[in-house]
Amino acid sequence: MIKLGVNVDHVATLRQARMTNEPDPVLAAGLADLGGADIVTVHLREDVRHIQVRDVDLLRKMVFSKLNLEMATSQEIICTALKIKPEQVTLVPEKRQEITTEGGLSVTTQRGSLVEVVKKFNDEGIQVSLFIDPDKDQIAASKEVGAQSVELHTGKYANAWGEKQCNELLEELVEGVRVARSLGLGVNAGHGLTYKNTGTVVERLDIEEIHIGHSIISRSLFVGLKEAVWEMKELIHKHYLIKQLSEH
Ligand code: PXP
């Protein structure tokens, strides 16, 4: 079964809008857990614009499933992550002006430094996933630097217009999964996924984890977070069964 990672950054964004103490992303993680989240994800940005070190500290104490820390590779954040010891770090590129993570990490252009970063985490028993575009060279480089898995960026597919473009971008992801698997990498997927497009991703991509933030937190405003997570879990489950049935 595909595991659902719920990203609660947006809860922290709302809190930081008023620089106050509510809503608390730690409480949100607890509700996501009750709704069936398999993984709790937060992105500790260098500019700490939403998630704070305090949040990650507390999450480490209360998440018993899997804590996935998204992060860039700055020294300060690496030190914090090594102290907190999440089960997994997902390395992402970070730009100050971006609204959300825009493109995948360029592994090909920073192999040397990534080998060292991956080793540092692995030595502490922390798994490393690299958030990349479904590009053959980036996937091969991810294997070379020693990552355990890749998270394929589904953003372009999610934002595509028209059936033709959607299909092309979906096929790129299918091929990316195939290449990554053939190299023995674990494969995750995420970004821009919603209650509408997640079913197709589940049916077509042979992945282990699916990471979703915006759509679940948006729905939670109207139905509550536990319910919103549960609805996504059911959707994933249903499409996973359809995939299994179609393969037999
Ligand atoms: N995966 C990664 C690596 C991300 O950076 C994000 C956004 O924080 C997500 C998944 C979730 O994306 P979305 O909020 O669009 O569901």
mmCIF file of N, CA, C and O and ligand atoms in Angstrom, residues 5 7 9-10 41-43 50 68 70 90-93 100-102 130-132 151-155 189-194 210-216, ligand 1:
data_model
loop_
_atom_site.group_PDB
_atom_site.id
_atom_site.type_symbol
_atom_site.label_atom_id
_atom_site.label_comp_id
_atom_site.label_asym_id
_atom_site.label_seq_id
_atom_site.Cartn_x
_atom_site.Cartn_y
_atom_site.Cartn_z
ATOM 1 N N GLY A 5 2.047 10.845 3.073
ATOM 2 C CA GLY A 5 2.736 11.844 3.883
ATOM 3 C C GLY A 5 1.945 13.141 3.831
ATOM 4 O O GLY A 5 1.616 13.626 2.751
ATOM 5 N N ASN A 7 1.802 17.083 4.606
ATOM 6 C CA ASN A 7 2.645 18.244 4.879
ATOM 7 C C ASN A 7 1.801 19.309 5.588
ATOM 8 O O ASN A 7 0.783 19.757 5.056
ATOM 9 N N ASP A 9 2.900 22.362 6.660
ATOM 10 C CA ASP A 9 3.512 23.703 6.605
ATOM 11 C C ASP A 9 2.477 24.830 6.585
ATOM 12 O O ASP A 9 2.675 25.881 7.189
ATOM 13 N N HIS A 10 1.378 24.599 5.841
ATOM 14 C CA HIS A 10 0.411 25.690 5.677
ATOM 15 C C HIS A 10 -0.239 26.107 6.992
ATOM 16 O O HIS A 10 -0.684 27.239 7.133
ATOM 17 N N THR A 41 5.091 15.430 7.319
ATOM 18 C CA THR A 41 6.159 16.163 6.631
ATOM 19 C C THR A 41 6.116 17.641 6.992
ATOM 20 O O THR A 41 5.030 18.241 7.042
ATOM 21 N N VAL A 42 7.286 18.203 7.251
ATOM 22 C CA VAL A 42 7.400 19.662 7.384
ATOM 23 C C VAL A 42 8.659 20.117 6.659
ATOM 24 O O VAL A 42 9.621 19.352 6.546
ATOM 25 N N HIS A 43 8.621 21.337 6.189
ATOM 26 C CA HIS A 43 9.772 21.921 5.500
ATOM 27 C C HIS A 43 10.336 23.015 6.397
ATOM 28 O O HIS A 43 9.702 24.048 6.604
ATOM 29 N N HIS A 50 7.682 29.591 7.753
ATOM 30 C CA HIS A 50 6.503 28.937 8.360
ATOM 31 C C HIS A 50 6.889 28.017 9.512
ATOM 32 O O HIS A 50 6.667 28.360 10.669
ATOM 33 N N ASN A 68 9.222 13.183 8.215
ATOM 34 C CA ASN A 68 9.977 13.471 6.997
ATOM 35 C C ASN A 68 10.275 14.968 6.984
ATOM 36 O O ASN A 68 9.359 15.783 6.943
ATOM 37 N N GLU A 70 11.661 18.097 5.143
ATOM 38 C CA GLU A 70 12.131 18.681 3.875
ATOM 39 C C GLU A 70 13.095 19.799 4.220
ATOM 40 O O GLU A 70 12.830 20.597 5.127
ATOM 41 N N THR A 90 14.135 14.926 3.143
ATOM 42 C CA THR A 90 13.974 15.076 1.701
ATOM 43 C C THR A 90 14.667 16.377 1.324
ATOM 44 O O THR A 90 14.278 17.457 1.791
ATOM 45 N N LEU A 91 15.713 16.259 0.530
ATOM 46 C CA LEU A 91 16.480 17.455 0.161
ATOM 47 C C LEU A 91 15.818 18.146 -1.023
ATOM 48 O O LEU A 91 15.529 17.504 -2.047
ATOM 49 N N VAL A 92 15.573 19.434 -0.846
ATOM 50 C CA VAL A 92 14.880 20.227 -1.872
ATOM 51 C C VAL A 92 15.695 21.480 -2.183
ATOM 52 O O VAL A 92 16.463 21.928 -1.337
ATOM 53 N N PRO A 93 15.501 22.045 -3.377
ATOM 54 C CA PRO A 93 16.154 23.336 -3.639
ATOM 55 C C PRO A 93 15.333 24.424 -2.956
ATOM 56 O O PRO A 93 14.140 24.245 -2.734
ATOM 57 N N THR A 100 6.382 28.383 -3.291
ATOM 58 C CA THR A 100 6.551 27.008 -2.844
ATOM 59 C C THR A 100 7.741 26.442 -3.621
ATOM 60 O O THR A 100 8.244 27.111 -4.521
ATOM 61 N N THR A 101 8.182 25.212 -3.269
ATOM 62 C CA THR A 101 9.332 24.644 -3.964
ATOM 63 C C THR A 101 9.010 24.564 -5.457
ATOM 64 O O THR A 101 8.028 23.943 -5.844
ATOM 65 N N GLU A 102 9.842 25.223 -6.279
ATOM 66 C CA GLU A 102 9.456 25.347 -7.691
ATOM 67 C C GLU A 102 9.911 24.172 -8.548
ATOM 68 O O GLU A 102 9.108 23.477 -9.136
ATOM 69 N N LEU A 130 15.737 12.481 -2.411
ATOM 70 C CA LEU A 130 16.040 13.708 -3.158
ATOM 71 C C LEU A 130 14.835 14.078 -4.019
ATOM 72 O O LEU A 130 14.323 13.245 -4.779
ATOM 73 N N PHE A 131 14.404 15.315 -3.880
ATOM 74 C CA PHE A 131 13.243 15.802 -4.623
ATOM 75 C C PHE A 131 13.709 16.270 -5.995
ATOM 76 O O PHE A 131 14.384 17.307 -6.104
ATOM 77 N N ILE A 132 13.393 15.507 -7.020
ATOM 78 C CA ILE A 132 13.930 15.810 -8.362
ATOM 79 C C ILE A 132 12.831 15.741 -9.430
ATOM 80 O O ILE A 132 11.793 15.111 -9.234
ATOM 81 N N GLU A 151 12.079 11.597 -4.609
ATOM 82 C CA GLU A 151 10.678 12.011 -4.678
ATOM 83 C C GLU A 151 10.521 12.704 -6.022
ATOM 84 O O GLU A 151 11.125 13.753 -6.265
ATOM 85 N N LEU A 152 9.735 12.113 -6.905
ATOM 86 C CA LEU A 152 9.562 12.708 -8.231
ATOM 87 C C LEU A 152 8.559 13.860 -8.146
ATOM 88 O O LEU A 152 7.470 13.731 -7.572
ATOM 89 N N HIS A 153 8.960 14.982 -8.734
ATOM 90 C CA HIS A 153 8.187 16.226 -8.699
ATOM 91 C C HIS A 153 6.980 16.077 -9.634
ATOM 92 O O HIS A 153 7.143 15.977 -10.850
ATOM 93 N N THR A 154 5.792 16.078 -9.054
ATOM 94 C CA THR A 154 4.579 15.910 -9.865
ATOM 95 C C THR A 154 3.955 17.260 -10.234
ATOM 96 O O THR A 154 2.882 17.293 -10.847
ATOM 97 N N GLY A 155 4.615 18.357 -9.856
ATOM 98 C CA GLY A 155 4.032 19.685 -10.044
ATOM 99 C C GLY A 155 3.679 20.035 -11.475
ATOM 100 O O GLY A 155 2.602 20.576 -11.743
ATOM 101 N N ALA A 189 6.467 10.373 -4.586
ATOM 102 C CA ALA A 189 6.002 11.405 -5.526
ATOM 103 C C ALA A 189 5.266 12.481 -4.750
ATOM 104 O O ALA A 189 4.676 12.215 -3.694
ATOM 105 N N GLY A 190 5.314 13.705 -5.259
ATOM 106 C CA GLY A 190 4.569 14.759 -4.592
ATOM 107 C C GLY A 190 4.725 16.107 -5.250
ATOM 108 O O GLY A 190 5.614 16.328 -6.055
ATOM 109 N N HIS A 191 3.839 16.978 -4.908
ATOM 110 C CA HIS A 191 3.732 18.393 -5.279
ATOM 111 C C HIS A 191 2.538 18.607 -6.202
ATOM 112 O O HIS A 191 2.445 17.994 -7.252
ATOM 113 N N GLY A 192 1.655 19.480 -5.750
ATOM 114 C CA GLY A 192 0.512 19.862 -6.564
ATOM 115 C C GLY A 192 -0.576 18.808 -6.650
ATOM 116 O O GLY A 192 -1.515 18.955 -7.443
ATOM 117 N N LEU A 193 -0.476 17.764 -5.860
ATOM 118 C CA LEU A 193 -1.488 16.698 -5.968
ATOM 119 C C LEU A 193 -2.756 17.080 -5.211
ATOM 120 O O LEU A 193 -2.696 17.712 -4.154
ATOM 121 N N THR A 194 -3.885 16.687 -5.783
ATOM 122 C CA THR A 194 -5.189 17.073 -5.240
ATOM 123 C C THR A 194 -6.114 15.851 -5.176
ATOM 124 O O THR A 194 -5.727 14.754 -5.587
ATOM 125 N N ILE A 210 3.430 9.042 -1.085
ATOM 126 C CA ILE A 210 2.866 10.168 -1.832
ATOM 127 C C ILE A 210 2.772 11.326 -0.830
ATOM 128 O O ILE A 210 2.297 11.131 0.295
ATOM 129 N N HIS A 211 3.296 12.496 -1.210
ATOM 130 C CA HIS A 211 3.366 13.609 -0.255
ATOM 131 C C HIS A 211 2.455 14.751 -0.692
ATOM 132 O O HIS A 211 2.613 15.286 -1.788
ATOM 133 N N ILE A 212 1.516 15.083 0.197
ATOM 134 C CA ILE A 212 0.510 16.095 -0.159
ATOM 135 C C ILE A 212 0.333 17.088 0.989
ATOM 136 O O ILE A 212 0.250 16.697 2.156
ATOM 137 N N GLY A 213 0.290 18.386 0.627
ATOM 138 C CA GLY A 213 0.086 19.417 1.631
ATOM 139 C C GLY A 213 -1.106 20.299 1.324
ATOM 140 O O GLY A 213 -2.178 20.180 1.922
ATOM 141 N N HIS A 214 -0.914 21.155 0.326
ATOM 142 C CA HIS A 214 -1.880 22.232 0.059
ATOM 143 C C HIS A 214 -3.340 21.761 -0.045
ATOM 144 O O HIS A 214 -4.237 22.337 0.568
ATOM 145 N N SER A 215 -3.559 20.717 -0.817
ATOM 146 C CA SER A 215 -4.930 20.293 -1.083
ATOM 147 C C SER A 215 -5.614 19.751 0.182
ATOM 148 O O SER A 215 -6.791 20.039 0.438
ATOM 149 N N ILE A 216 -4.867 19.012 0.970
ATOM 150 C CA ILE A 216 -5.449 18.445 2.198
ATOM 151 C C ILE A 216 -5.731 19.553 3.223
ATOM 152 O O ILE A 216 -6.811 19.605 3.821
HETATM 153 N N1 PXP B 1 6.923 17.420 -1.755
HETATM 154 C C1 PXP B 1 7.832 18.422 -1.628
HETATM 155 C C2 PXP B 1 9.274 18.083 -1.768
HETATM 156 C C3 PXP B 1 7.418 19.742 -1.373
HETATM 157 O O1 PXP B 1 8.338 20.715 -1.276
HETATM 158 C C4 PXP B 1 6.043 20.007 -1.199
HETATM 159 C C5 PXP B 1 5.595 21.393 -0.867
HETATM 160 O O2 PXP B 1 6.062 21.758 0.373
HETATM 161 C C6 PXP B 1 5.143 18.927 -1.306
HETATM 162 C C7 PXP B 1 5.610 17.653 -1.614
HETATM 163 C C8 PXP B 1 3.680 19.124 -1.140
HETATM 164 O O3 PXP B 1 3.197 19.910 -2.175
HETATM 165 P P1 PXP B 1 1.706 20.441 -2.140
HETATM 166 O O4 PXP B 1 1.615 21.381 -0.977
HETATM 167 O O5 PXP B 1 1.536 21.107 -3.454
HETATM 168 O O6 PXP B 1 0.826 19.242 -1.961
#
